[in-house]
Short mmCIF file of C-alpha atoms in Angstrom, two decimals:
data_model
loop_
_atom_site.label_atom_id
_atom_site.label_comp_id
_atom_site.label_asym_id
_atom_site.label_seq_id
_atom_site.Cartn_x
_atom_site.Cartn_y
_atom_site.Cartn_z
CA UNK A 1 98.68 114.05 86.78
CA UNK A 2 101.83 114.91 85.66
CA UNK A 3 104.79 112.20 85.77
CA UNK A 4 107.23 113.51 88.48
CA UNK A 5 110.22 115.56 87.59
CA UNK A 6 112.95 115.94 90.44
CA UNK A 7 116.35 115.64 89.93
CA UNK A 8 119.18 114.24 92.15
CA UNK A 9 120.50 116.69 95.24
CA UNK A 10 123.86 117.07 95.88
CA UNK A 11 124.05 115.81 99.35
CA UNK A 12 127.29 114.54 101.68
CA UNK A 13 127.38 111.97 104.85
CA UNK A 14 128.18 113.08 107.86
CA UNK A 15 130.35 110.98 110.63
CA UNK A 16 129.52 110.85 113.96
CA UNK A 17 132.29 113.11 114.50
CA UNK A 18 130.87 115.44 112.34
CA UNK A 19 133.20 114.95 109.73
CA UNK A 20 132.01 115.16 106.08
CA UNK A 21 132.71 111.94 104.13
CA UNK A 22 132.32 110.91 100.49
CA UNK A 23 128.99 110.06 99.79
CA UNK A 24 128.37 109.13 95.79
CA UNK A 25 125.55 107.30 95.80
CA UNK A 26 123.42 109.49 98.07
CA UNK A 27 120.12 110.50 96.48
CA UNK A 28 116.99 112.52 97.98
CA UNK A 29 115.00 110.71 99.56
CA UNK A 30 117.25 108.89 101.99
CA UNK A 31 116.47 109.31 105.00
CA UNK A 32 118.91 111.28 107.55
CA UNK A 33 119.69 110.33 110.47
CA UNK A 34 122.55 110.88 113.46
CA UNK A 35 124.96 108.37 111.69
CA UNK A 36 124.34 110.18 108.16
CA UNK A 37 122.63 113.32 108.22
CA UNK A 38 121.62 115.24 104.88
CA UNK A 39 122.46 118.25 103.87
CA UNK A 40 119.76 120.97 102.86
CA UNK A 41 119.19 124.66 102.32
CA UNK A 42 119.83 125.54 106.15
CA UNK A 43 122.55 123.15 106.86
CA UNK A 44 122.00 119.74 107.83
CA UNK A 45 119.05 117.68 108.68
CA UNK A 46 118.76 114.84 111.24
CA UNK A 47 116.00 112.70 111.38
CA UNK A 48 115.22 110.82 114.88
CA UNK A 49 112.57 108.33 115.41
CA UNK A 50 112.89 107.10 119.17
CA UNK A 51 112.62 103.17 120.60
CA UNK A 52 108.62 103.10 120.87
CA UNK A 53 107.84 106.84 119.12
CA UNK A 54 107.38 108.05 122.95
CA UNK A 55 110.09 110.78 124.56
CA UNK A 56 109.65 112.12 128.12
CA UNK A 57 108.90 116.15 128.76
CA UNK A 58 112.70 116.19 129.95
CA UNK A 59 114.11 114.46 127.26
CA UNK A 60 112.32 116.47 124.29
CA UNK A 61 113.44 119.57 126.01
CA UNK A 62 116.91 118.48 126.33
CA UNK A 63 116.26 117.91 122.30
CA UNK A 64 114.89 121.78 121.74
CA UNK A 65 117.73 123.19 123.35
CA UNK A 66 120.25 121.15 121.86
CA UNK A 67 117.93 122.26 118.27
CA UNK A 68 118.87 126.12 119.40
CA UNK A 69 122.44 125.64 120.03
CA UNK A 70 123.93 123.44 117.42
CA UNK A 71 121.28 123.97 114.73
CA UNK A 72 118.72 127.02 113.56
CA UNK A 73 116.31 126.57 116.72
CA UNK A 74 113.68 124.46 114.22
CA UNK A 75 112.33 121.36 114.83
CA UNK A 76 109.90 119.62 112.72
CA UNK A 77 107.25 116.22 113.27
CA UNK A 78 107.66 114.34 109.62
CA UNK A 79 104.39 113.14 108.18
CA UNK A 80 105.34 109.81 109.44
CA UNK A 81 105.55 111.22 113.24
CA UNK A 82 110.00 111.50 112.97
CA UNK A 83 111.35 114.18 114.80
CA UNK A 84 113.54 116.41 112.98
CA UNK A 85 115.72 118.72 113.38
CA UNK A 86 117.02 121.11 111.09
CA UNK A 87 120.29 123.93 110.55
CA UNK A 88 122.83 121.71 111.85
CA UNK A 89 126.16 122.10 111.36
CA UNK A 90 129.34 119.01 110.46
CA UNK A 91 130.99 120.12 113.82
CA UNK A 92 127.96 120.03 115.40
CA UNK A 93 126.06 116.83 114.71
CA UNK A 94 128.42 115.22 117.33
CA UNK A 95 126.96 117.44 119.90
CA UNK A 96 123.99 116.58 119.21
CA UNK A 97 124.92 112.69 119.27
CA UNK A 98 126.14 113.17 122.30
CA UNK A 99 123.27 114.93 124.21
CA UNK A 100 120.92 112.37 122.95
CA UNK A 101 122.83 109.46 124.31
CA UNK A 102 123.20 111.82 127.95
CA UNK A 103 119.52 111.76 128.18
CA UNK A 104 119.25 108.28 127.43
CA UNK A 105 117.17 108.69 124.03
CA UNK A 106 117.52 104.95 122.47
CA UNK A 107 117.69 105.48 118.51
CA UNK A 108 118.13 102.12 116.74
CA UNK A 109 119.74 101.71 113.41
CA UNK A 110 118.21 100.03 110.57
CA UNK A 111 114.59 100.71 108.87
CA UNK A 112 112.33 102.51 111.46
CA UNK A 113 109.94 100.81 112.96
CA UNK A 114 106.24 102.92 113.44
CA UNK A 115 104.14 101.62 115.93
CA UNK A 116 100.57 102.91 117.20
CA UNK A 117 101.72 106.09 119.19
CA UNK A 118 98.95 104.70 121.93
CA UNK A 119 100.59 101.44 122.26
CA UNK A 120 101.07 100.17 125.67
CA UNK A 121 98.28 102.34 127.37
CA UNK A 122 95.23 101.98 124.90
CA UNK A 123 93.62 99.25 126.91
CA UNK A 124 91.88 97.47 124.07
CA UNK A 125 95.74 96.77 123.00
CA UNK A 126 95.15 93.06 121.44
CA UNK A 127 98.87 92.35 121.78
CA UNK A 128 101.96 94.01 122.77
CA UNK A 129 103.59 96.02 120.07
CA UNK A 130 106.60 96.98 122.09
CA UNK A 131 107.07 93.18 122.21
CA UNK A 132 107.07 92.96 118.54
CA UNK A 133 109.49 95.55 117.80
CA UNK A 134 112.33 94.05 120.30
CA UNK A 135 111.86 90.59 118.56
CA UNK A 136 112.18 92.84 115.20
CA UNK A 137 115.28 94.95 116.21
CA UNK A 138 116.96 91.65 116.37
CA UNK A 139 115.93 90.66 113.00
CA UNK A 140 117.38 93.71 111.60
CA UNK A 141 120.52 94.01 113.47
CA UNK A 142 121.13 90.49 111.67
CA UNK A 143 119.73 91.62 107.95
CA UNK A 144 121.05 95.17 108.04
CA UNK A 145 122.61 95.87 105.14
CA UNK A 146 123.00 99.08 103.09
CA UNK A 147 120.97 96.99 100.46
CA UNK A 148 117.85 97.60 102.44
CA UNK A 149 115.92 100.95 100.66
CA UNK A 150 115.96 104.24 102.81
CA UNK A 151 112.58 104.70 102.95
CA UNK A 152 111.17 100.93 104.01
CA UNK A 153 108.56 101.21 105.93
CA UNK A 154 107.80 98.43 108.69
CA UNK A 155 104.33 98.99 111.18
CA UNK A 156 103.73 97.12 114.33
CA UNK A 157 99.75 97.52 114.77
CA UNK A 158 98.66 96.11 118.23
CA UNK A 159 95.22 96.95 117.85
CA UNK A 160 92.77 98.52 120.10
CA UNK A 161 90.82 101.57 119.59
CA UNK A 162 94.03 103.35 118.43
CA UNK A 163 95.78 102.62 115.56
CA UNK A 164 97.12 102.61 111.88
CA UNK A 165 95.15 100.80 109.62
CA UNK A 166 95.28 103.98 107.77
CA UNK A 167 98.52 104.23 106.73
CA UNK A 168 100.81 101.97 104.23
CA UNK A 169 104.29 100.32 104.86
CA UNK A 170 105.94 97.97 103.05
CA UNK A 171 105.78 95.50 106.12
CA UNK A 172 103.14 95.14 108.25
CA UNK A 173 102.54 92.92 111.62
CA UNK A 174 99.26 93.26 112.83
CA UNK A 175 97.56 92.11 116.06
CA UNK A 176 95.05 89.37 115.40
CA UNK A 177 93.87 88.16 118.98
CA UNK A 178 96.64 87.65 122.23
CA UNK A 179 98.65 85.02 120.56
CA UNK A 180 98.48 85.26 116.91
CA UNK A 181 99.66 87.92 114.37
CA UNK A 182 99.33 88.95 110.97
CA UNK A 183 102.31 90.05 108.55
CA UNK A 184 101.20 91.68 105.32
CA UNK A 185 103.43 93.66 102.36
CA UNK A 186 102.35 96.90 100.73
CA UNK A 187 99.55 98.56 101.41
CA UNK A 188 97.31 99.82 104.21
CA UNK A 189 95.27 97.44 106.53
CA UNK A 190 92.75 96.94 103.30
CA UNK A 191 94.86 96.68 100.59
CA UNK A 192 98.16 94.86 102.27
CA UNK A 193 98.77 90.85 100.78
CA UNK A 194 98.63 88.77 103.99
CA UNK A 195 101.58 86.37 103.82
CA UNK A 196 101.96 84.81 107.38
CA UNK A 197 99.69 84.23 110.49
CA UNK A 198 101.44 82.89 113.60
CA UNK A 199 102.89 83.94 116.87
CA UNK A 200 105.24 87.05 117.94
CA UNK A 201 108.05 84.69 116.74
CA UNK A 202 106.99 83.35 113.26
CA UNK A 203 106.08 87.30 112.34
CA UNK A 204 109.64 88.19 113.61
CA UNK A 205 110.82 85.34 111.55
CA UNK A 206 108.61 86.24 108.56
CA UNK A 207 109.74 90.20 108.68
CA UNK A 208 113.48 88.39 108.32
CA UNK A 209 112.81 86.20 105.43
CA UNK A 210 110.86 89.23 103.45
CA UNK A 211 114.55 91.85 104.27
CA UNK A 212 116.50 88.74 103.09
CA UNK A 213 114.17 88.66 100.02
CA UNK A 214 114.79 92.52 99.55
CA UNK A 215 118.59 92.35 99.65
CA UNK A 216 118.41 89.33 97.26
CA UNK A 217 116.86 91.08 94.36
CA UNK A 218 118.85 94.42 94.67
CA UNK A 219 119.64 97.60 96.78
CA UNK A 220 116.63 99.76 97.39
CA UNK A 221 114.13 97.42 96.54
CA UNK A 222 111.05 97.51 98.13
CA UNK A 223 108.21 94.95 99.00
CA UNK A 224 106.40 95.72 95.67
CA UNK A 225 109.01 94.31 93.39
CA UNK A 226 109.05 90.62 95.32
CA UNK A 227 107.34 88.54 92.43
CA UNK A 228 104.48 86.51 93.48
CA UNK A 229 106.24 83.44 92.33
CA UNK A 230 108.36 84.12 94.88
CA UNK A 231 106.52 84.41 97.91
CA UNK A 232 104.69 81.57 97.17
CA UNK A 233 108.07 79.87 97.67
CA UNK A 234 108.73 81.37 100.85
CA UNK A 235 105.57 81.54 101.97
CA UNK A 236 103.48 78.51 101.09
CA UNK A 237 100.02 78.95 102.65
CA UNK A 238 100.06 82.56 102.13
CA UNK A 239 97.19 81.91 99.69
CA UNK A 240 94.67 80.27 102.58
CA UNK A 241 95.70 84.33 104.75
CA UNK A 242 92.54 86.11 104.31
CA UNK A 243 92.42 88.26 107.95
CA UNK A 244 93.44 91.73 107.54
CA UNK A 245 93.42 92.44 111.23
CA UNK A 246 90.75 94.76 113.33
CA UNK A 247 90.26 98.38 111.81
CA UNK A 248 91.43 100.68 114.47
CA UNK A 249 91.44 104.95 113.76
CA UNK A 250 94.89 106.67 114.67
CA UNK A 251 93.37 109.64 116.52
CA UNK A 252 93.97 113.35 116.08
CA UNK A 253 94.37 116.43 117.83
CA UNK A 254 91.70 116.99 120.70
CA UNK A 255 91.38 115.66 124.13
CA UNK A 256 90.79 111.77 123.84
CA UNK A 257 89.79 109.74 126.73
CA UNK A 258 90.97 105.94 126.63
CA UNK A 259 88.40 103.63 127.68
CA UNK A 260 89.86 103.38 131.44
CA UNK A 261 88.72 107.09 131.71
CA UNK A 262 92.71 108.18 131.28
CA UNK A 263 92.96 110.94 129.22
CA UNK A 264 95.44 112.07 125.80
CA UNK A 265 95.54 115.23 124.77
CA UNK A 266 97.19 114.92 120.95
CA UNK A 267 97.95 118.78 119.72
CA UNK A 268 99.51 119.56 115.90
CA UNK A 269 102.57 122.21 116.00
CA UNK A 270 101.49 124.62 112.72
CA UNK A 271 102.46 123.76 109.83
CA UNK A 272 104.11 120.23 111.54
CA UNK A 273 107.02 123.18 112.90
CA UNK A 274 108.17 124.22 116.10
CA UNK A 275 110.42 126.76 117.20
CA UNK A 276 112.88 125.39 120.04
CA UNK A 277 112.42 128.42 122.17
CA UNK A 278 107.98 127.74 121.92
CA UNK A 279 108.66 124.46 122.36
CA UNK A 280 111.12 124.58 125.83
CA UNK A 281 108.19 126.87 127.18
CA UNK A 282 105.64 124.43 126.31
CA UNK A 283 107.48 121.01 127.69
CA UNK A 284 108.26 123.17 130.95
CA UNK A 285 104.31 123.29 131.34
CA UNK A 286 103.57 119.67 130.39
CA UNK A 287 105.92 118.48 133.13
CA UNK A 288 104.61 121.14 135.80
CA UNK A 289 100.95 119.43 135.14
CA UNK A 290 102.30 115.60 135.51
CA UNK A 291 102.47 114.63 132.07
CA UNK A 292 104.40 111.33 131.70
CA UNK A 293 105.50 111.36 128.15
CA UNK A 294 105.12 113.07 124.72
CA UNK A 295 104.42 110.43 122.00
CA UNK A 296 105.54 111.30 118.24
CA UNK A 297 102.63 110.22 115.91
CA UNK A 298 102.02 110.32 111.71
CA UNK A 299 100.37 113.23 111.01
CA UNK A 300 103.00 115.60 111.86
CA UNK A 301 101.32 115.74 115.53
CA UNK A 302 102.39 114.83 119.04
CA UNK A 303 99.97 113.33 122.15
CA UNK A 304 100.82 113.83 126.11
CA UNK A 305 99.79 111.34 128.32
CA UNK A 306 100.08 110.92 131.93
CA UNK A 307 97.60 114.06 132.99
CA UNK A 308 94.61 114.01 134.80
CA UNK A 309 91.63 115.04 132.88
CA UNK A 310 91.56 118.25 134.40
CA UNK A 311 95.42 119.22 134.67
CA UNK A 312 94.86 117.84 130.51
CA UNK A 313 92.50 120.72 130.08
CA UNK A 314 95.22 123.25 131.22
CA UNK A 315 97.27 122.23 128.97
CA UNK A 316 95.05 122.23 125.95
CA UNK A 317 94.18 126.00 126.83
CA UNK A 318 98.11 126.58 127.70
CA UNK A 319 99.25 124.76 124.51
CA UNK A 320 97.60 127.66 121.94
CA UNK A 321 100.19 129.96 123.04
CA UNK A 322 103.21 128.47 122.23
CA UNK A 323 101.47 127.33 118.31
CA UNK A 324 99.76 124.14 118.94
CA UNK A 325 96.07 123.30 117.68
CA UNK A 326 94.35 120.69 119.52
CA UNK A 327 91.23 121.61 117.03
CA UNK A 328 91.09 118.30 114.85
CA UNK A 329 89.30 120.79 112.10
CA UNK A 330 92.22 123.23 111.89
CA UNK A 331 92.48 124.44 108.67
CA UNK A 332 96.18 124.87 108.72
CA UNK A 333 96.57 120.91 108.72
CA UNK A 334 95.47 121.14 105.31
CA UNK A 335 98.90 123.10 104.30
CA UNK A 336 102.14 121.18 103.95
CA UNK A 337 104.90 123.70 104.36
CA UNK A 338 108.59 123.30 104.19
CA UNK A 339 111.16 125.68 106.17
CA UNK A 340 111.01 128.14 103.93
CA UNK A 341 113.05 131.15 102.80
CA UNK A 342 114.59 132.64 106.16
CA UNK A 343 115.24 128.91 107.53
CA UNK A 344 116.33 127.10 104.36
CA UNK A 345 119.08 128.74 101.88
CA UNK A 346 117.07 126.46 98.91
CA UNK A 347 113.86 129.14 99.65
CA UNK A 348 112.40 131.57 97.54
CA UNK A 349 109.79 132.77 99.74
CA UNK A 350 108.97 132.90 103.60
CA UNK A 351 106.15 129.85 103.61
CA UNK A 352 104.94 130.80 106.72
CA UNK A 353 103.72 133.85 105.68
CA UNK A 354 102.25 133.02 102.32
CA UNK A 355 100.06 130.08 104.38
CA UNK A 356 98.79 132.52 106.89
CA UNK A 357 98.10 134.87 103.95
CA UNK A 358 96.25 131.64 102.19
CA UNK A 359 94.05 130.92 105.43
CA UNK A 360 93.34 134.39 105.99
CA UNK A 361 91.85 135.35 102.70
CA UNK A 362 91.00 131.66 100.56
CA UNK A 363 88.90 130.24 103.23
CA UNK A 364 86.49 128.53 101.05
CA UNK A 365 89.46 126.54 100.01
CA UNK A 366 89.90 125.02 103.04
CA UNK A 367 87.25 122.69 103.23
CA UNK A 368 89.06 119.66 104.33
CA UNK A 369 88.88 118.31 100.20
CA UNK A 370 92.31 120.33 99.38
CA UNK A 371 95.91 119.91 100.31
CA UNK A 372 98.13 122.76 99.03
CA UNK A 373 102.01 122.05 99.67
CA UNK A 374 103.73 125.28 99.93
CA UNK A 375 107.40 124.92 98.76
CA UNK A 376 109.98 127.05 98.69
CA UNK A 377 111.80 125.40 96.31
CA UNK A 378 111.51 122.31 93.33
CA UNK A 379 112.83 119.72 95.65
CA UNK A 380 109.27 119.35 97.68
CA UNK A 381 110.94 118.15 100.57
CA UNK A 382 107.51 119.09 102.92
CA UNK A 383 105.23 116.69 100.91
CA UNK A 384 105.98 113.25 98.64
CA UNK A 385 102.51 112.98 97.42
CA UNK A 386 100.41 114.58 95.22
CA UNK A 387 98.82 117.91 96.42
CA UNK A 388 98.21 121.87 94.86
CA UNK A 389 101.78 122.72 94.81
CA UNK A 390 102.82 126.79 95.27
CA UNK A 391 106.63 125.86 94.15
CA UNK A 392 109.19 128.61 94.60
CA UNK A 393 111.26 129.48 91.88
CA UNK A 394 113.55 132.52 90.49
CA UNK A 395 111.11 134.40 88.35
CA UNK A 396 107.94 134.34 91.16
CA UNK A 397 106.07 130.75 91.93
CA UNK A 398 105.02 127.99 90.05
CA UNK A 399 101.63 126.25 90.65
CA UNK A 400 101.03 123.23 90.17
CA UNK A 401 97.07 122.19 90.32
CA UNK A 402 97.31 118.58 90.95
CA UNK A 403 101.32 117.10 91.51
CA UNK A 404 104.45 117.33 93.05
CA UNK A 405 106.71 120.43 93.85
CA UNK A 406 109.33 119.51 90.70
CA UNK A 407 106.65 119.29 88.24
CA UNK A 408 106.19 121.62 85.44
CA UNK A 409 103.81 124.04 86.69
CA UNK A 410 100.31 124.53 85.06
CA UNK A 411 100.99 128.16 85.41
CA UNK A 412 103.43 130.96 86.55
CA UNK A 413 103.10 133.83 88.58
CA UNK A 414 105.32 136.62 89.10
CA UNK A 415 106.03 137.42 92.92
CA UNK A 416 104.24 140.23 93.47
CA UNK A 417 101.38 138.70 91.94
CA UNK A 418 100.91 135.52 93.83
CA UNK A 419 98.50 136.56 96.64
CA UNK A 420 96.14 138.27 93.73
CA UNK A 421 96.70 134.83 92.18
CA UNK A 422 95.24 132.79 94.97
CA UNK A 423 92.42 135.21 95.25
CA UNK A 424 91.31 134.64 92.18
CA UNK A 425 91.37 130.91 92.64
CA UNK A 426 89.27 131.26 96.17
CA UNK A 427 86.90 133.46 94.57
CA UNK A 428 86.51 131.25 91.03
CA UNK A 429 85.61 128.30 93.61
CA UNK A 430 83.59 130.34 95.43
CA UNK A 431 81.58 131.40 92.22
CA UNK A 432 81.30 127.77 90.72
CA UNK A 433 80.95 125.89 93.60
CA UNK A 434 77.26 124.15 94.29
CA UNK A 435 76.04 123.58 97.91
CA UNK A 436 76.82 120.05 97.99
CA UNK A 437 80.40 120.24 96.06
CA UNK A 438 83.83 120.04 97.71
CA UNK A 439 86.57 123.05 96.64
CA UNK A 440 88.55 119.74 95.48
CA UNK A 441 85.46 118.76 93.30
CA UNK A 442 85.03 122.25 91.81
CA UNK A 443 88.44 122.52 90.55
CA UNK A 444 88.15 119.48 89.16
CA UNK A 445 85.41 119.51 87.47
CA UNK A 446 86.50 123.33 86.01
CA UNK A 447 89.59 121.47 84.68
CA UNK A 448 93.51 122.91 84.31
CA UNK A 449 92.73 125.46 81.43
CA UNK A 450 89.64 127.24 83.09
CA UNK A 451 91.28 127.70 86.07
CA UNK A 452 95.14 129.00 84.58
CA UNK A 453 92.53 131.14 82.42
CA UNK A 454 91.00 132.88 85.76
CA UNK A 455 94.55 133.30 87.39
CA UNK A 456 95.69 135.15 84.24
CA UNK A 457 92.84 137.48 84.10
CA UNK A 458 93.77 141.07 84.86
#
């Protein structure tokens, strides 16, 4: 794999009057919010991440139509389940401020906290992660400091059948039974270092020492570079924590029943984007059929609760029209696309388009092995990790095979040549492939030079 290659973005703050301010140290990756929004292709970007994950119908439709009238109509569910949207303007991010806080949207400052978007209502819950994250907000409105990094991670797993063992934070506070819990650094729910075991209080306490530990060795550090010498210091019995907490599987789209027979119906917008105007439609249909709330969840994806099995149903067959998948197979989740020329003055070609052209006519590439990130520009904003990058650039696209979006491509393609491109790609695959080998396995095993030699072939 290549070593990444993106360079800084000119960005600017944002006040909550909408005011631009000074901003010299701001870098990509920091993560935008109302207070300090970032400016991108289409304007600017605000990330929101509400108290719990978990809006009501009313208030995510106050949210679209606030989307259509101060920014381009586009809202977006981050990989991390954030809401975003996109295409606002300086004097409009106060507007925007201000119809949160009218329909009583609570977004704390600080590092976001990701909980299970189930919590509360899964009813094999172990402890209350709602709980947890009050005791933490007060931790952090103590330790906040501009020293913390912008994109700390901190996950409050209560257990039950629902959860996220799957996914990695720097901070983690796990369940263990009613009373006790588990705080672990870096890593997933295998490959976290335990570091405490007590009550709600001594994890809220133990979350505090490890931001205090952060700010001590230096802004934007993260829970990788605390030495073990250290934490040994701080934490003295970490070496007798061996319980990494009950494996619980974050679920996806589909209709899920919870084991009091209640159902959730979790759907996927395409592409993780929604248009404000699909979306209003939608949420006027969820609240027509009872639903209670809308919960935000990693995997740029979205679960209503509150319906009755049947009225859930409905909605499932309702929700296809307005562009969301309840199929957990869809092949579309495999694509990471970013706004996208027509949405995002950075573009140099309508994603959209080129994934529907991808899924249409490369479907033995979509095999569930592959992620292809489709962005429009070198800046990768859709996808951080490695994936089969289609990078838009001046002269046509870039591809790289196995990367990032600001890597040197293993090949360029001239624009009118890209879809012939990918076609030759879906059909070497098809050709090579054996019965019991994945499309990721094939390419792999072809290697970078067989496969730039097939998309070069006239």
């Amino acid at each position: 794999m290549k070593g990444r290659a993106m360079g800084l973005a000119s960005e600017k703050e944002i006040d909550m009057e909408g005011r631009a301010i000074a901003a010299p140290g701001s870098r990509r990756g920091a993560c935008p919010t109302l207070a300090a929004p970032m400016a991108t292709g289409d304007g600017l970007l605000v990330r929101l991440r509400p108290a719990g994950g978990a809006l009501t119908p009313s208030q995510l439709n106050m949210l679209a139509a606030s989307a259509a009238a101060y920014g381009n109509g586009l809202l977006e569910i981050s990989a991390r389940g954030s809401l975003q949207v996109r295409g606002l303007r300086p004097e409009t991010v106060g507007r925007l401020a201000s119809d949160v806080d009218a329909a009583g949207i609570l977004v704390p400052a600080g590092p976001p906290i990701e909980l299970s978007p189930l919590h509360g209502i899964d009813p094999g819950e172990i402890g209350s992660a709602a709980a947890i994250e009050a005791r933490l907000r007060d931790e952090l409105i103590a330790l906040s400091s501009p020293l913390l990094a912008p994109k700390l991670s901190i996950i409050v797993d209560g257990g039950g059948r629902f959860g996220l063992s799957g996914l990695s934070a720097d901070i983690r506070v796990v369940a263990l039974d009613a009373g006790r819990w588990l705080v672990a650094i870096n890593g997933d729910a295998k490959t976290a270092k335990p570091v405490c075991i007590g009550s709600g209080d001594d994890a809220a306490r133990a979350v505090g020492q490890l931001l205090a530990m952060l700010m001590e060795i230096g802004k934007n550090s993260r829970t990788r570079d605390i030495g073990l010498l250290a934490l040994r210091d701080v934490f003295p019995a970490m070496e007798a924590q061996f319980a990494i907490g009950p494996h619980s599987q974050m679920p996806g789209p589909g209709l899920h029943q919870l084991s009091d027979h209640s159902p959730v119906l979790g759907l996927r917008p395409r592409f993780g984007q929604m248009k404000a105007s699909d979306l209003s439609r939608f949420l006027g249909e969820t609240e027509r059929l009872g639903a209670a709330e809308i919960r935000l969840a990693p995997g740029r994806q979205f679960f209503v609760t509150g319906c009755s099995t049947e009225e859930a149903k409905a909605l499932q067959t309702a929700a296809k029209e307005y562009g969301f998948s309840s199929d957990p197979n869809d092949p579309s989740a495999n694509i990471a696309a970013c706004a996208g020329a027509g949405a995002c003055a950075s573009g140099f070609y309508e994603t959209r388009m080129r994934a529907q052209h991808l899924l249409r006519h490369s479907p033995v590439l979509f095999d569930g092995s592959l992620t292809f990130h489709l962005s429009g520009c070198s800046k990768g904003c859709a996808h951080p990790r490695p994936a089969l990058a289609l990078t838009g650039m001046p002269s046509g696209y870039g591809i790289v095979l196995s990367g990032h979006a600001g890597d040197s491509p293993d090949a360029t393609i001239a624009g009118g040549e890209i879809d012939f491109a990918i076609e030759k790609l879906a059909r070497l695959v098809g050709k090579n492939k054996s019965a019991d080998e994945s499309a990721a396995a094939c390419l792999t095993r072809l290697g970078p030079q067989t496969i730039v030699k097939a998309l070069k072939q006239e």
